[in-house]
Structures are given as C-alpha cells and as structure tokens.
Short mmCIF file of C-alpha atoms in Angstrom, two decimals:
data_model
loop_
_atom_site.label_atom_id
_atom_site.label_comp_id
_atom_site.label_asym_id
_atom_site.label_seq_id
_atom_site.Cartn_x
_atom_site.Cartn_y
_atom_site.Cartn_z
CA MET Y 23 -8.41 32.27 4.73
CA LYS Y 24 -7.56 31.43 8.30
CA THR Y 25 -5.08 33.80 10.00
CA ALA Y 26 -4.34 31.33 12.79
CA PRO Y 27 -0.75 30.41 13.60
CA ARG Y 28 0.94 27.43 12.03
CA GLN Y 29 0.67 24.41 14.41
CA ILE Y 30 1.95 20.85 14.36
CA VAL Y 31 1.46 18.31 17.29
CA ALA Y 32 3.83 15.42 16.81
CA PHE Y 33 2.99 12.29 19.07
CA GLY Y 34 5.73 10.00 19.94
CA GLY Y 35 3.08 7.41 20.05
CA GLY Y 36 -0.46 7.46 21.51
CA GLY Y 37 -4.00 8.68 20.79
CA PHE Y 38 -6.76 6.39 19.72
CA SER Y 39 -4.32 4.29 17.69
CA MET Y 40 -2.34 3.18 20.74
CA GLU Y 41 -4.12 4.20 23.86
CA SER Y 42 -7.71 3.21 23.58
CA GLY Y 43 -9.45 4.25 26.76
CA ASN Y 44 -6.99 7.23 27.19
CA PRO Y 45 -8.22 10.09 24.95
CA LEU Y 46 -6.00 12.82 26.49
CA LEU Y 47 -3.84 13.45 23.43
CA ASP Y 48 -6.80 13.33 21.05
CA ASP Y 49 -8.70 15.69 23.37
CA TYR Y 50 -5.69 17.95 23.45
CA VAL Y 51 -5.52 18.44 19.71
CA LEU Y 52 -9.22 18.85 19.41
CA GLY Y 53 -9.09 21.45 22.08
CA LEU Y 54 -6.58 23.56 20.02
CA CYS Y 55 -9.22 23.95 17.29
CA GLN Y 56 -11.03 27.21 17.46
CA ALA Y 57 -14.33 25.89 16.10
CA GLU Y 58 -17.06 24.60 18.35
CA ARG Y 59 -17.43 21.52 16.23
CA PRO Y 60 -14.02 21.22 14.52
CA ARG Y 61 -13.64 19.62 11.09
CA VAL Y 62 -11.21 16.78 11.49
CA CYS Y 63 -9.85 14.77 8.53
CA PHE Y 64 -7.96 11.52 9.16
CA LEU Y 65 -5.22 10.39 6.77
CA PRO Y 66 -4.67 6.67 7.26
CA SER Y 67 -2.25 6.41 4.21
CA ALA Y 68 0.68 4.95 6.33
CA SER Y 69 -1.45 1.87 7.13
CA GLY Y 70 -2.55 1.33 3.50
CA ASP Y 71 -5.93 2.81 4.52
CA ALA Y 72 -6.63 -0.15 6.70
CA ASP Y 73 -10.43 -0.46 7.22
CA HIS Y 74 -10.27 -1.33 10.93
CA TYR Y 75 -8.12 1.76 11.55
CA ILE Y 76 -10.53 4.07 9.81
CA VAL Y 77 -13.46 2.65 11.98
CA ARG Y 78 -11.52 3.28 15.07
CA PHE Y 79 -10.82 6.87 14.05
CA TYR Y 80 -14.56 7.48 13.66
CA ARG Y 81 -15.26 5.82 16.98
CA ALA Y 82 -12.70 8.10 18.67
CA PHE Y 83 -13.74 11.26 16.86
CA SER Y 84 -17.44 10.80 17.15
CA ALA Y 85 -20.07 13.05 15.52
CA HIS Y 86 -20.93 14.77 18.79
CA ARG Y 87 -17.64 16.40 19.32
CA CYS Y 88 -16.53 17.01 15.77
CA GLU Y 89 -17.18 16.70 12.10
CA ALA Y 90 -14.97 13.82 11.10
CA SER Y 91 -13.96 12.60 7.67
CA HIS Y 92 -11.11 10.65 6.08
CA ILE Y 93 -9.26 10.36 2.82
CA SER Y 94 -8.39 7.02 1.40
CA LEU Y 95 -5.80 7.41 -1.27
CA PHE Y 96 -6.22 3.83 -2.13
CA ARG Y 97 -9.86 4.33 -2.91
CA ARG Y 98 -10.11 7.72 -4.58
CA GLU Y 99 -13.37 6.81 -6.38
CA GLN Y 100 -14.99 7.18 -2.91
CA GLY Y 101 -14.66 10.27 -0.75
CA PRO Y 102 -13.90 13.80 -1.70
CA SER Y 103 -12.80 14.35 -5.28
CA ASP Y 104 -11.15 17.70 -4.63
CA LEU Y 105 -8.54 16.80 -2.10
CA ARG Y 106 -7.19 20.29 -1.88
CA ARG Y 107 -10.37 21.88 -1.12
CA HIS Y 108 -11.34 19.24 1.44
CA LEU Y 109 -8.03 19.42 3.30
CA LEU Y 110 -7.93 23.24 3.32
CA SER Y 111 -11.31 23.35 4.82
CA GLN Y 112 -10.31 21.31 7.94
CA ASP Y 113 -9.57 22.60 11.42
CA LEU Y 114 -7.34 19.53 12.11
CA ILE Y 115 -5.59 16.97 10.01
CA TYR Y 116 -4.74 13.80 11.87
CA VAL Y 117 -2.28 11.49 10.26
CA GLY Y 118 -2.15 7.76 11.39
CA GLY Y 119 0.77 5.47 11.98
CA GLY Y 120 2.32 2.74 9.78
CA SER Y 121 5.01 2.91 7.16
CA VAL Y 122 6.37 6.34 6.84
CA LEU Y 123 8.19 5.60 3.56
CA SER Y 124 4.92 4.31 1.89
CA LEU Y 125 3.18 7.34 3.36
CA LEU Y 126 5.52 9.88 1.76
CA GLY Y 127 5.50 7.94 -1.49
CA VAL Y 128 1.79 7.91 -1.79
CA TRP Y 129 1.45 11.55 -0.65
CA HIS Y 130 3.76 12.64 -3.28
CA ALA Y 131 1.94 10.71 -6.04
CA HIS Y 132 -1.16 12.49 -5.20
CA GLY Y 133 0.16 15.90 -4.51
CA ILE Y 134 -0.82 15.74 -0.85
CA ASP Y 135 2.64 16.90 0.44
CA ALA Y 136 2.18 20.29 -1.27
CA ILE Y 137 -1.49 20.57 -0.07
CA LEU Y 138 -0.47 19.85 3.58
CA ARG Y 139 2.17 22.60 3.56
CA GLU Y 140 -0.48 24.81 2.26
CA ALA Y 141 -2.97 23.78 4.99
CA TRP Y 142 -0.29 24.37 7.67
CA GLU Y 143 0.53 27.78 6.34
CA SER Y 144 -3.22 28.65 6.45
CA GLY Y 145 -3.62 27.62 10.00
CA VAL Y 146 -4.97 24.01 9.80
CA ILE Y 147 -3.49 22.16 12.70
CA LEU Y 148 -1.49 19.14 11.66
CA CYS Y 149 -0.95 16.25 13.98
CA GLY Y 150 -0.29 12.51 14.07
CA LEU Y 151 1.58 9.71 15.73
CA SER Y 152 4.54 7.55 14.57
CA ALA Y 153 4.72 7.85 10.80
CA GLY Y 154 2.16 10.61 11.24
CA SER Y 155 4.59 12.54 13.43
CA LEU Y 156 7.83 11.77 11.56
CA CYS Y 157 6.47 13.07 8.23
CA TRP Y 158 6.39 16.74 9.26
CA PHE Y 159 10.24 16.98 9.95
CA ALA Y 160 13.24 17.54 7.65
CA GLU Y 161 14.69 14.32 8.78
CA ALA Y 162 13.51 11.45 10.85
CA VAL Y 163 14.23 7.96 12.11
CA THR Y 164 12.02 5.08 11.26
CA GLY Y 165 12.14 1.53 12.67
CA PHE Y 166 9.10 0.25 10.88
CA HIS Y 167 10.85 -1.61 8.21
CA GLY Y 168 13.34 -3.53 10.27
CA ALA Y 169 16.70 -1.97 11.32
CA PRO Y 170 16.19 1.80 12.12
CA GLN Y 171 16.89 4.01 9.04
CA GLN Y 172 16.98 7.74 8.39
CA LEU Y 173 14.72 9.42 5.90
CA GLU Y 174 13.75 12.73 4.67
CA GLY Y 175 10.20 13.99 5.56
CA LEU Y 176 8.22 16.91 4.25
CA GLY Y 177 10.43 19.42 6.05
CA LEU Y 178 7.78 21.72 7.51
CA LEU Y 179 9.84 21.65 10.71
CA PRO Y 180 13.50 22.07 10.12
CA PHE Y 181 14.54 19.42 12.65
CA SER Y 182 14.98 15.73 13.02
CA ASN Y 183 12.47 13.47 14.86
CA CYS Y 184 12.47 10.11 16.51
CA VAL Y 185 9.15 8.51 17.79
CA HIS Y 186 8.66 5.67 20.33
CA TYR Y 187 11.83 6.95 21.93
CA GLU Y 188 11.84 4.38 24.76
CA PRO Y 189 14.95 3.95 26.94
CA GLY Y 190 17.28 1.40 25.64
CA SER Y 191 15.47 1.06 22.28
CA GLU Y 192 17.39 0.27 19.09
CA ARG Y 193 15.75 3.40 17.62
CA ARG Y 194 17.17 5.69 20.27
CA GLU Y 195 20.61 4.25 19.73
CA ALA Y 196 20.24 4.65 15.94
CA TYR Y 197 19.14 8.28 16.32
CA HIS Y 198 22.19 9.19 18.29
CA ARG Y 199 24.36 7.61 15.70
CA PHE Y 200 22.62 9.40 12.79
CA LEU Y 201 22.99 12.70 14.73
CA ARG Y 202 26.80 12.03 15.23
CA GLU Y 203 26.91 11.39 11.39
CA GLY Y 204 25.38 14.64 10.60
CA MET Y 205 21.59 14.41 10.87
CA VAL Y 206 20.13 17.85 11.66
CA PRO Y 207 19.46 18.25 15.43
CA GLY Y 208 15.95 17.60 16.56
CA TYR Y 209 13.38 16.23 19.05
CA ALA Y 210 12.32 12.87 20.27
CA ALA Y 211 9.23 11.81 22.20
CA GLU Y 212 8.34 8.67 24.04
CA ASP Y 213 4.93 6.98 23.65
CA GLY Y 214 2.30 9.15 25.40
CA ALA Y 215 4.25 12.41 24.86
CA ALA Y 216 3.50 14.92 22.21
CA LEU Y 217 5.61 17.86 20.82
CA HIS Y 218 3.45 20.99 20.13
CA PHE Y 219 5.06 23.38 17.76
CA ILE Y 220 3.72 26.85 16.96
CA GLY Y 221 5.30 28.06 13.84
CA GLU Y 222 8.81 26.30 13.91
CA GLU Y 223 9.15 26.79 17.68
CA LEU Y 224 8.52 24.08 20.22
CA SER Y 225 5.72 25.57 22.31
CA GLN Y 226 5.34 22.72 24.84
CA VAL Y 227 5.40 19.03 25.51
CA VAL Y 228 2.23 17.43 26.67
CA SER Y 229 1.56 13.86 27.76
CA SER Y 230 -1.23 11.36 28.22
CA ARG Y 231 0.89 9.41 30.69
CA PRO Y 232 2.35 10.97 33.81
CA LYS Y 233 5.89 9.61 33.01
CA ALA Y 234 6.17 10.05 29.26
CA ARG Y 235 8.93 12.42 28.22
CA GLY Y 236 10.01 14.60 25.27
CA PHE Y 237 13.69 15.47 24.50
CA ARG Y 238 15.72 17.94 22.60
CA LEU Y 239 18.80 16.42 20.90
CA ASP Y 240 21.81 18.40 19.85
CA VAL Y 241 25.33 17.56 18.80
CA SER Y 242 28.38 19.10 20.49
CA GLY Y 243 31.57 18.11 18.76
CA HIS Y 244 31.06 14.34 18.43
CA ARG Y 245 28.81 14.02 21.34
CA VAL Y 246 25.09 13.81 21.33
CA VAL Y 247 23.53 16.11 24.01
CA GLU Y 248 20.08 14.75 25.17
CA MET Y 249 18.07 17.36 27.21
CA GLN Y 250 14.76 16.35 28.72
CA ILE Y 251 11.97 18.87 28.21
CA ALA Y 252 9.55 19.76 30.99
CA THR Y 253 6.32 17.86 30.19
CA THR Y 254 2.76 18.82 31.11
CA PHE Y 255 0.66 15.85 31.97
CA LEU Y 256 -2.77 16.36 30.56
CA GLY Y 257 -4.65 14.20 33.10
CA GLU Y 258 -5.59 14.81 36.64
CA LYS Y 259 -2.70 15.05 39.00
CA GLY Y 260 -2.16 11.83 40.94
CA VAL Y 261 -4.65 10.02 38.76
CA ALA Y 262 -2.91 7.56 36.54
CA PRO Y 263 -4.69 7.10 33.20
CA GLU Y 264 -6.19 3.77 32.43
CA ALA Y 265 -3.86 1.32 30.85
CA PRO Y 266 -4.36 0.78 27.22
CA PHE Y 267 -6.52 -2.25 26.19
CA PRO Y 268 -4.23 -5.05 24.94
CA GLU Y 269 -5.95 -5.03 21.52
CA ALA Y 270 -4.77 -1.47 21.01
CA LEU Y 271 -1.10 -2.53 21.30
CA SER Y 272 -1.36 -5.14 18.67
CA THR Y 273 -2.50 -2.94 15.80
CA ALA Y 274 -0.75 -2.51 12.49
CA VAL Y 275 -0.02 1.11 13.24
CA ALA Y 276 2.57 0.90 15.85
CA PRO Y 277 5.48 1.06 15.85
CA GLY Y 278 5.96 3.73 13.19
CA MET F 27 17.49 -1.66 -19.41
CA GLY F 28 19.58 -4.01 -21.66
CA PRO F 29 20.42 -7.70 -21.39
CA GLY F 30 23.82 -8.79 -20.06
CA PRO F 31 25.48 -8.77 -16.63
CA SER F 32 24.16 -5.99 -14.38
CA LEU F 33 26.35 -3.64 -12.60
CA ASN F 34 26.04 -5.08 -9.18
CA GLY F 35 27.40 -8.39 -10.15
CA ASP F 36 24.18 -10.27 -10.62
CA ILE F 37 24.39 -13.30 -12.87
CA PRO F 38 23.61 -12.55 -16.45
CA SER F 39 20.46 -14.42 -17.30
CA THR F 40 19.46 -16.11 -20.45
CA ALA F 41 16.17 -17.14 -19.00
CA VAL F 42 12.97 -16.43 -20.93
CA ARG F 43 11.31 -13.25 -19.60
CA ARG F 44 7.67 -13.96 -18.89
CA VAL F 45 4.79 -11.66 -17.87
CA LEU F 46 1.23 -12.80 -17.40
CA ALA F 47 -1.17 -9.83 -17.61
CA LEU F 48 -4.81 -10.30 -16.56
CA GLY F 49 -7.66 -8.02 -17.24
CA GLY F 50 -9.41 -8.83 -13.97
CA HIS F 51 -10.04 -11.78 -11.68
CA ASP F 52 -10.11 -12.65 -7.99
CA PHE F 53 -9.06 -15.71 -5.94
CA THR F 54 -12.46 -17.24 -5.45
CA SER F 55 -13.56 -20.81 -6.02
CA ARG F 56 -15.59 -19.92 -9.09
CA PRO F 57 -14.61 -21.88 -12.27
CA PRO F 58 -12.87 -18.96 -14.14
CA ASP F 59 -10.88 -18.02 -11.07
CA ARG F 60 -9.85 -21.69 -10.58
CA ALA F 61 -8.70 -21.70 -14.22
CA VAL F 62 -6.56 -18.68 -13.70
CA CYS F 63 -4.95 -20.18 -10.55
CA GLU F 64 -4.28 -23.33 -12.50
CA LEU F 65 -2.37 -21.41 -15.12
CA LEU F 66 -0.40 -19.41 -12.50
CA LEU F 67 0.49 -22.75 -10.86
CA ARG F 68 1.62 -24.23 -14.10
CA LEU F 69 3.79 -21.21 -15.12
CA ALA F 70 5.39 -21.28 -11.55
CA SER F 71 6.02 -25.09 -11.85
CA GLU F 72 7.61 -24.74 -15.29
CA ARG F 73 10.30 -22.68 -13.46
CA GLY F 74 10.32 -24.05 -9.96
CA GLY F 75 9.35 -27.75 -10.33
CA GLU F 76 7.20 -29.68 -7.97
CA ARG F 77 6.88 -27.08 -5.27
CA PRO F 78 7.32 -23.69 -6.88
CA ARG F 79 7.38 -20.53 -4.82
CA ILE F 80 4.55 -18.07 -5.47
CA CYS F 81 4.58 -14.62 -3.80
CA MET F 82 1.77 -12.20 -3.66
CA LEU F 83 2.33 -8.42 -3.59
CA PRO F 84 -1.01 -6.76 -2.47
CA THR F 85 0.57 -3.30 -2.39
CA ALA F 86 -1.92 -1.70 -4.90
CA SER F 87 -4.75 -1.99 -2.45
CA GLY F 88 -2.83 -1.33 0.73
CA ASP F 89 -2.18 -4.92 1.73
CA PRO F 90 -5.79 -5.76 2.90
CA SER F 91 -6.14 -8.90 4.93
CA GLU F 92 -9.14 -10.22 2.89
CA GLN F 93 -7.24 -10.18 -0.40
CA ILE F 94 -4.18 -11.89 1.17
CA GLY F 95 -6.56 -14.35 2.76
CA ARG F 96 -8.14 -15.32 -0.58
CA PHE F 97 -4.74 -15.75 -2.12
CA TYR F 98 -3.75 -18.22 0.60
CA ALA F 99 -7.14 -19.97 0.28
CA ALA F 100 -6.44 -20.48 -3.42
CA PHE F 101 -2.88 -21.68 -3.10
CA GLY F 102 -2.56 -22.83 0.48
CA GLU F 103 -3.51 -26.43 -0.43
CA ARG F 104 -1.76 -26.74 -3.64
CA ALA F 105 1.62 -28.01 -4.53
CA CYS F 106 3.47 -24.70 -3.95
CA GLU F 107 4.93 -22.47 -1.34
CA PRO F 108 2.79 -19.35 -1.25
CA SER F 109 4.01 -16.16 0.58
CA ASP F 110 3.13 -12.52 0.50
CA VAL F 111 5.10 -9.35 0.78
CA SER F 112 3.01 -6.74 2.59
CA LEU F 113 4.98 -3.45 2.61
CA PHE F 114 2.46 -1.86 4.94
CA ARG F 115 3.04 -4.67 7.53
CA LEU F 116 6.73 -4.84 7.63
CA GLY F 117 6.66 -3.41 11.19
CA ARG F 118 5.25 -6.65 12.43
CA ARG F 119 6.96 -8.96 9.87
CA PRO F 120 10.37 -7.56 8.86
CA MET F 121 11.98 -9.51 5.91
CA GLU F 122 14.71 -9.14 3.43
CA LEU F 123 12.67 -7.96 0.53
CA ARG F 124 15.24 -8.42 -2.20
CA ASP F 125 16.26 -11.90 -1.08
CA HIS F 126 12.68 -13.09 -0.68
CA LEU F 127 11.49 -11.75 -4.00
CA LEU F 128 14.40 -13.17 -5.97
CA GLU F 129 13.87 -16.59 -4.49
CA GLN F 130 10.32 -16.90 -6.09
CA ASP F 131 9.31 -18.64 -9.20
CA LEU F 132 6.21 -16.33 -9.75
CA ILE F 133 5.40 -13.03 -8.36
CA TYR F 134 1.77 -12.06 -8.36
CA VAL F 135 0.68 -8.44 -8.16
CA GLY F 136 -2.87 -7.70 -6.92
CA GLY F 137 -5.10 -4.93 -8.20
CA GLY F 138 -5.95 -1.56 -6.64
CA SER F 139 -4.44 1.81 -7.29
CA MET F 140 -1.72 1.78 -9.90
CA VAL F 141 -0.48 5.19 -8.89
CA ASN F 142 -0.04 4.05 -5.19
CA LEU F 143 1.44 0.76 -6.23
CA LEU F 144 4.20 2.46 -8.10
CA ALA F 145 4.71 5.13 -5.53
CA VAL F 146 5.10 2.65 -2.65
CA TRP F 147 7.33 0.35 -4.72
CA GLU F 148 9.43 3.47 -5.49
CA ALA F 149 9.67 4.20 -1.88
CA HIS F 150 10.81 0.71 -0.96
CA ASP F 151 13.05 0.29 -4.13
CA ILE F 152 11.07 -2.67 -5.31
CA ALA F 153 10.80 -1.86 -9.02
CA SER F 154 14.52 -2.57 -9.56
CA ILE F 155 14.18 -5.98 -7.80
CA LEU F 156 11.19 -6.94 -9.91
CA SER F 157 13.04 -5.96 -13.10
CA LEU F 158 15.89 -8.14 -12.07
CA ALA F 159 13.49 -11.00 -11.12
CA TRP F 160 11.94 -10.65 -14.62
CA ARG F 161 15.35 -10.87 -16.31
CA ARG F 162 16.05 -14.04 -14.32
CA GLY F 163 13.07 -15.69 -15.51
CA ILE F 164 10.81 -15.34 -12.55
CA VAL F 165 7.31 -15.02 -13.89
CA LEU F 166 5.70 -11.74 -13.19
CA ALA F 167 2.00 -11.90 -13.09
CA GLY F 168 -0.92 -9.64 -11.95
CA GLN F 169 -4.38 -8.43 -12.52
CA SER F 170 -5.79 -4.92 -13.12
CA ALA F 171 -3.23 -2.39 -11.61
CA GLY F 172 -0.96 -5.47 -11.19
CA ALA F 173 -1.09 -6.17 -14.93
CA MET F 174 -0.87 -2.54 -16.23
CA CYS F 175 2.17 -1.81 -14.06
CA TRP F 176 4.55 -3.83 -16.27
CA PHE F 177 3.73 -1.84 -19.37
CA GLU F 178 4.84 1.61 -20.39
CA ALA F 179 1.41 3.03 -19.60
CA GLY F 180 -2.11 2.14 -18.39
CA ILE F 181 -5.40 3.74 -17.68
CA THR F 182 -6.04 3.87 -13.95
CA LYS F 183 -8.84 5.13 -11.70
CA SER F 184 -6.34 5.85 -8.90
CA SER F 185 -7.55 9.48 -8.79
CA GLY F 186 -11.18 8.63 -9.14
CA LYS F 187 -11.69 9.28 -12.79
CA PRO F 188 -9.91 7.03 -15.35
CA LEU F 189 -6.59 8.67 -16.41
CA ALA F 190 -3.40 7.67 -18.12
CA ALA F 191 -0.51 6.77 -15.96
CA ALA F 192 2.97 5.58 -16.56
CA GLY F 193 4.07 2.04 -15.68
CA LEU F 194 7.40 0.35 -15.13
CA GLY F 195 7.90 -0.13 -18.85
CA LEU F 196 9.14 -3.66 -18.87
CA LEU F 197 6.82 -4.49 -21.64
CA PRO F 198 6.44 -2.04 -24.58
CA GLY F 199 3.06 -0.38 -25.25
CA SER F 200 0.07 0.05 -23.06
CA LEU F 201 -2.65 -1.93 -21.35
CA CYS F 202 -6.25 -1.20 -20.41
CA VAL F 203 -8.00 -3.57 -17.93
CA HIS F 204 -11.72 -4.36 -17.12
CA TYR F 205 -12.31 -3.69 -20.80
CA ASN F 206 -15.80 -5.01 -20.99
CA ASN F 207 -16.91 -3.96 -17.47
CA GLU F 208 -15.91 -0.29 -17.25
CA PRO F 209 -16.94 1.61 -20.44
CA GLU F 210 -15.52 4.91 -19.13
CA ARG F 211 -12.13 3.35 -18.71
CA ARG F 212 -12.29 1.94 -22.25
CA ALA F 213 -13.33 5.34 -23.59
CA ALA F 214 -10.48 7.06 -21.76
CA TYR F 215 -8.07 4.51 -23.27
CA LEU F 216 -9.25 4.90 -26.84
CA ALA F 217 -8.94 8.75 -26.36
CA ALA F 218 -5.46 8.34 -24.91
CA VAL F 219 -4.25 6.07 -27.74
CA ALA F 220 -5.79 8.57 -30.24
CA GLU F 221 -3.76 11.28 -28.57
CA GLY F 222 -0.51 9.48 -28.79
CA MET F 223 -0.33 6.99 -25.89
CA PRO F 224 1.62 3.94 -27.14
CA ALA F 225 -0.59 1.37 -28.75
CA GLY F 226 -1.44 -1.63 -26.69
CA TYR F 227 -4.09 -4.07 -25.52
CA GLY F 228 -7.52 -4.01 -23.93
CA LEU F 229 -8.32 -6.96 -21.66
CA ASP F 230 -11.77 -8.03 -20.40
CA ASP F 231 -12.13 -9.50 -16.94
CA TYR F 232 -10.84 -13.06 -17.22
CA ALA F 233 -8.93 -12.52 -20.40
CA GLY F 234 -5.17 -12.39 -20.34
CA LEU F 235 -1.92 -12.16 -22.31
CA LEU F 236 1.14 -14.27 -21.78
CA PHE F 237 4.38 -12.49 -22.97
CA GLU F 238 7.24 -14.89 -23.42
CA GLY F 239 10.58 -13.42 -24.53
CA GLU F 240 10.37 -10.83 -27.31
CA GLY F 241 7.61 -12.34 -29.31
CA THR F 242 3.99 -11.40 -29.65
CA PRO F 243 1.98 -12.43 -26.61
CA SER F 244 -0.53 -15.33 -26.63
CA ALA F 245 -4.02 -14.49 -25.56
CA PHE F 246 -6.22 -16.73 -23.39
CA THR F 247 -9.59 -16.50 -21.69
CA ALA F 248 -10.92 -18.22 -18.64
CA ARG F 249 -14.52 -17.29 -19.24
CA ARG F 250 -16.62 -17.73 -22.45
CA GLY F 251 -17.04 -14.33 -24.11
CA ALA F 252 -14.10 -12.66 -22.39
CA ARG F 253 -11.78 -11.20 -24.90
CA ALA F 254 -8.38 -9.64 -25.40
CA TYR F 255 -7.98 -6.89 -28.04
CA ARG F 256 -5.16 -5.25 -29.79
CA VAL F 257 -5.75 -1.47 -29.60
CA ALA F 258 -3.85 0.82 -32.10
CA ALA F 259 -4.27 4.12 -33.84
CA ARG F 260 -4.45 3.91 -37.54
CA ASP F 261 -5.13 6.93 -39.83
CA ASP F 262 -6.75 9.16 -37.16
CA GLU F 263 -8.82 6.21 -35.93
CA VAL F 264 -8.30 3.88 -33.07
CA THR F 265 -9.01 0.20 -33.94
CA GLU F 266 -9.78 -2.64 -31.57
CA SER F 267 -9.11 -6.01 -33.02
CA PRO F 268 -10.04 -9.05 -30.90
CA LEU F 269 -7.11 -11.47 -30.64
CA PRO F 270 -7.59 -15.20 -31.08
CA ALA F 271 -7.55 -16.65 -27.60
CA ARG F 272 -7.13 -20.11 -26.15
CA PHE F 273 -9.84 -21.11 -23.69
CA LEU F 274 -8.59 -22.28 -20.29
CA PRO F 275 -10.94 -24.84 -18.84
CA ALA F 276 -11.46 -24.73 -15.10
CA PRO F 277 -10.25 -27.72 -13.11
CA ALA F 278 -12.75 -29.28 -10.80
CA PRO F 279 -12.48 -28.10 -7.26
CA ALA F 280 -10.12 -30.39 -5.42
CA ALA F 281 -12.65 -31.42 -2.84
CA LEU F 282 -15.30 -32.29 -5.43
CA ARG F 283 -13.10 -34.17 -7.89
CA GLU F 284 -13.84 -37.58 -6.48
CA ASP F 285 -17.56 -37.05 -6.41
CA ILE F 286 -17.59 -35.48 -9.92
CA ALA F 287 -15.77 -38.58 -11.26
CA GLU F 288 -18.27 -40.86 -9.54
CA PHE F 289 -21.17 -38.86 -10.89
CA ARG F 290 -19.75 -38.97 -14.36
CA ARG F 291 -19.24 -42.78 -14.10
CA ILE F 292 -22.89 -43.06 -13.13
CA LYS F 293 -24.00 -40.75 -15.89
CA THR F 294 -22.03 -42.75 -18.51
CA MET F 295 -23.51 -45.99 -17.26
CA ARG F 296 -27.06 -44.60 -17.46
CA LYS F 297 -26.45 -43.26 -20.89
CA ARG F 298 -25.25 -46.73 -21.95
CA ALA F 299 -28.31 -48.16 -20.43
CA GLY F 300 -30.52 -45.72 -22.35
CA TRP F 301 -31.85 -44.05 -19.15
CA LEU F 302 -31.04 -40.53 -20.32
CA GLY F 303 -31.98 -40.85 -23.92
#
C-alpha cells in the first residue's frame, strides 16, 4: 500500500492530446511519480477508446521513460482482466479527452469510478485533460455535446471545474451562469494550464505555455468573482514552446 | 411502457412495432452481407417510401471510423438517406439527437460492448428516444450487442468472459448472438436460462429474427446453414429448437449486375446450343 498523498492534476487542455511537440505537462505529471520507471495507465474511455489516440499515448509515453499500458473498456477481452489490480498498481493514471458524459457512464458500468477513488486514496496520481479533468470534480461544465451543460463528476474534489476556459468562450459564460444558479465554487483552466491538487487543496498551477492561466471562481451575493492564480510556466524562461502541430488540434479529443 | 399517448404530448401511435435482430454480420460486399442490407433497405422503404432514412448508431464499439465507413459504403449508393449518430464525436458534429433519431425510418445499432452501449445511451438519454421511435413504427435493427439490447437480457462479453446482462426490454425474453461461432457464449446462455434467465433465442451469424407487433417473430437466414433457435427451460433441461427460417438470397452487386445478366444470357444460349451438355 502506498502512503503517498492523494494527488490530481487537472489540465484545462494540453499534453500529448493537444500539444504534440510540447511535452511539458506530460513531463510534469511523470516527474511527480516517485518510481524511476513509473507505471502509467491510459484510460481513453471518453474517446470511445479510439485507436489513433491510444497509439499517440504510447508514442508520448514511450518505453524508455515509463511502463505504459492502457485499458479499453470497449474491448475487455483484450488487456488486463483484473481492472482493480491493474489500476491500483499504477503510479499515474492518465485520462484522455472526449465525451465526459459517455466517460462517466462507461466507468460506472464497469465499476471504474469506485476503483479510481481507491487508487487516489492509496496515492496513485490521477491526471487528465478535458473530460479527463472534469471527471474528478463534484460538478463540471462540458461543452462537448453542443451548448455548455453542467454535470456531476466523481466528486473526489469538492469543487466545480471548467476546462478550455478561454476568454470570451461560450463555456466561460455558461460557467459563470451556473455558478450564479448555485453550482459549487471551483476552478477553471485555460488550454496549457494544469491545476495540481494535493489532497483537496490546490497546490499550484503549472503551464506548458507562458500565458496560460488558471482561475479560482467564487460567488459573492449574485456576483461571480474570478481570481487569477499565479501560474508556474514549466518551460525555460523567455523560450516560447513550439507551436502545436496542426494535426494535434483536429483530433477527436478536444474540446472536452 | 404501455401503448397510448405518452406524457410529453407525443402523438399516440398505432404503427406496427418492428425489431430486426441479427446474430452477427458486417457491412461487406460478401453475398450474405448484401442480403442483410437488402432486407434492411426493404424494411426501411416499407415505412419511408422511395428514399427512406437509415441511421447507424455505432455506440457499442465507441464509434470507430472503419465501422461507420463500411456502413456508408453499403448504403451510400443505394436509394436511401444514410446517416450516423456518433455520440463520441458530438464535439465536432453537434446535432439534435432526439429530432434526428425520430426522423428516421430505420435505426441500425452496431455490435460491440452491450454494457457500454447501454451505459452511454443512459448518459445521453437515448433509450427513451429509441423506445418512442419503436412505438412510432421506426424499425429498430441491429447485430450482436445491437440486437441483444432490445431484449430483457443477453449474453455479453463486455467484461471479457461471457456474462448475462440486462437489455432495454422492449422485447420480452432473452437473446444470445454468434450462437454457432462462440461455444463459450452459447454455454453461458444455456446455463443462464437454466438458472432462470427468461427464455429466448439463439442466433447464428447471418441468422435473424423479425419481430412485428406482438406476434411470434419470423426467422430468416442469409447464409446456408445459419440457424435461429428457440431456447427454453423445460423440466430442468434447456432445449434448443431450430426455427423454420426463410432464406434471403443475396442480390447481385450493383456494379456487376449488367455483366452477370450478360453472362447468363450467353450461358443460356450455350445451353440451348448444347455446348455445355
């Protein structure tokens, strides 16, 4: 049994799914693992276990830096048969983007939701982008299925969350409205920013892009108070990271 | 759910409720697959006329492009309007799910994981739309997981090993697919029925059942030797009785039709002339 603290790294968007050529966020989560060759399991459920996405995961998390695996809940006859044992033996569980509603439905059907809570409590680091970020929170805003809608996540973190929180986006506007209507206060992250929680406390915001930001959102009376959180850029100071390749922007996984 | 007007003001429907359950097939150009497509097209046309709307739901396998591509290859050139609802791709292609599904003449559900299929449908509230579609006479069709989902129960390998799983229950009883091909699935089904799973049917690949209204279904087969079975528990024993099935001949592939007709004319002429004995 691990005695490590409970950790979740929730990307607003980014990592190999959206920023090929910029591994800063992926390097960051790998770096949090204690093991020399961490065991990393990818859960692509939100994409319907899309083959091209799984291939890209293995390319990003190559064998020389970690022991990578994935679980396809659409093809259970392949892969580990004891999901619980496999997931609890990981150092890092990385959840991909796509449809958060489908993700939660499929997880529940396979009992993954309970296993992930157990993994988190035993010190396995949980991370992900988009749908793979929203899922950890009590409440969240998804824009994947058309007009932004609110949903209930796994509730490991007792806050709300909004990803791809770009200025002027429909999602941002909707999040503020949901907060005014009683959604629990929470956090938002732009593409390239990641919220790192230790236990239920936000430890820091890191970013793969110099200008990506994270926010805390509260409600005071009927007003939404948005507070920018100081963000640590993970790249070299003064060196802008390479622009993502265009192919990376056209994948099925964004926006979550 | 009972007949009559539904609570949300939808028109009461006297349409015949139809479900086409297939034990297993694919959208290839092989003769038995073409025979199945022809049947799907005919059922859709009976409702929708000359250009019926046929919608594919590939949810059970996570909306993979290959499966969707094969569906369009099979129906793209035919007299119909094919479409697909890919719940995992709504991000790129938002649509009004309810409106789109209720506009169809036939909804075809692909195979894959029955457990995931029902879980994702639940998350998107699709089941109630499909149930309404069925009551309005929109044909519900599907193979494998996409066939078992309409029944009370089926035998799925969604968790690796074959296990019993509950379906939507539009049709009474149970269904087991790939009956000839997967002995372990069949064995699990026989055991489940012995232990109290509602009786039902076993379908080989390329065998199917057409349920129309409340009556007993009619069985058909698109490949010689493929069978449909009635499976029931009787005095501590589970019996499998093959059902009489109509054979569906495959139509000639569209591109070859002219050539084949020509070949046949020549063959007939030769026969008449005594060349072929």
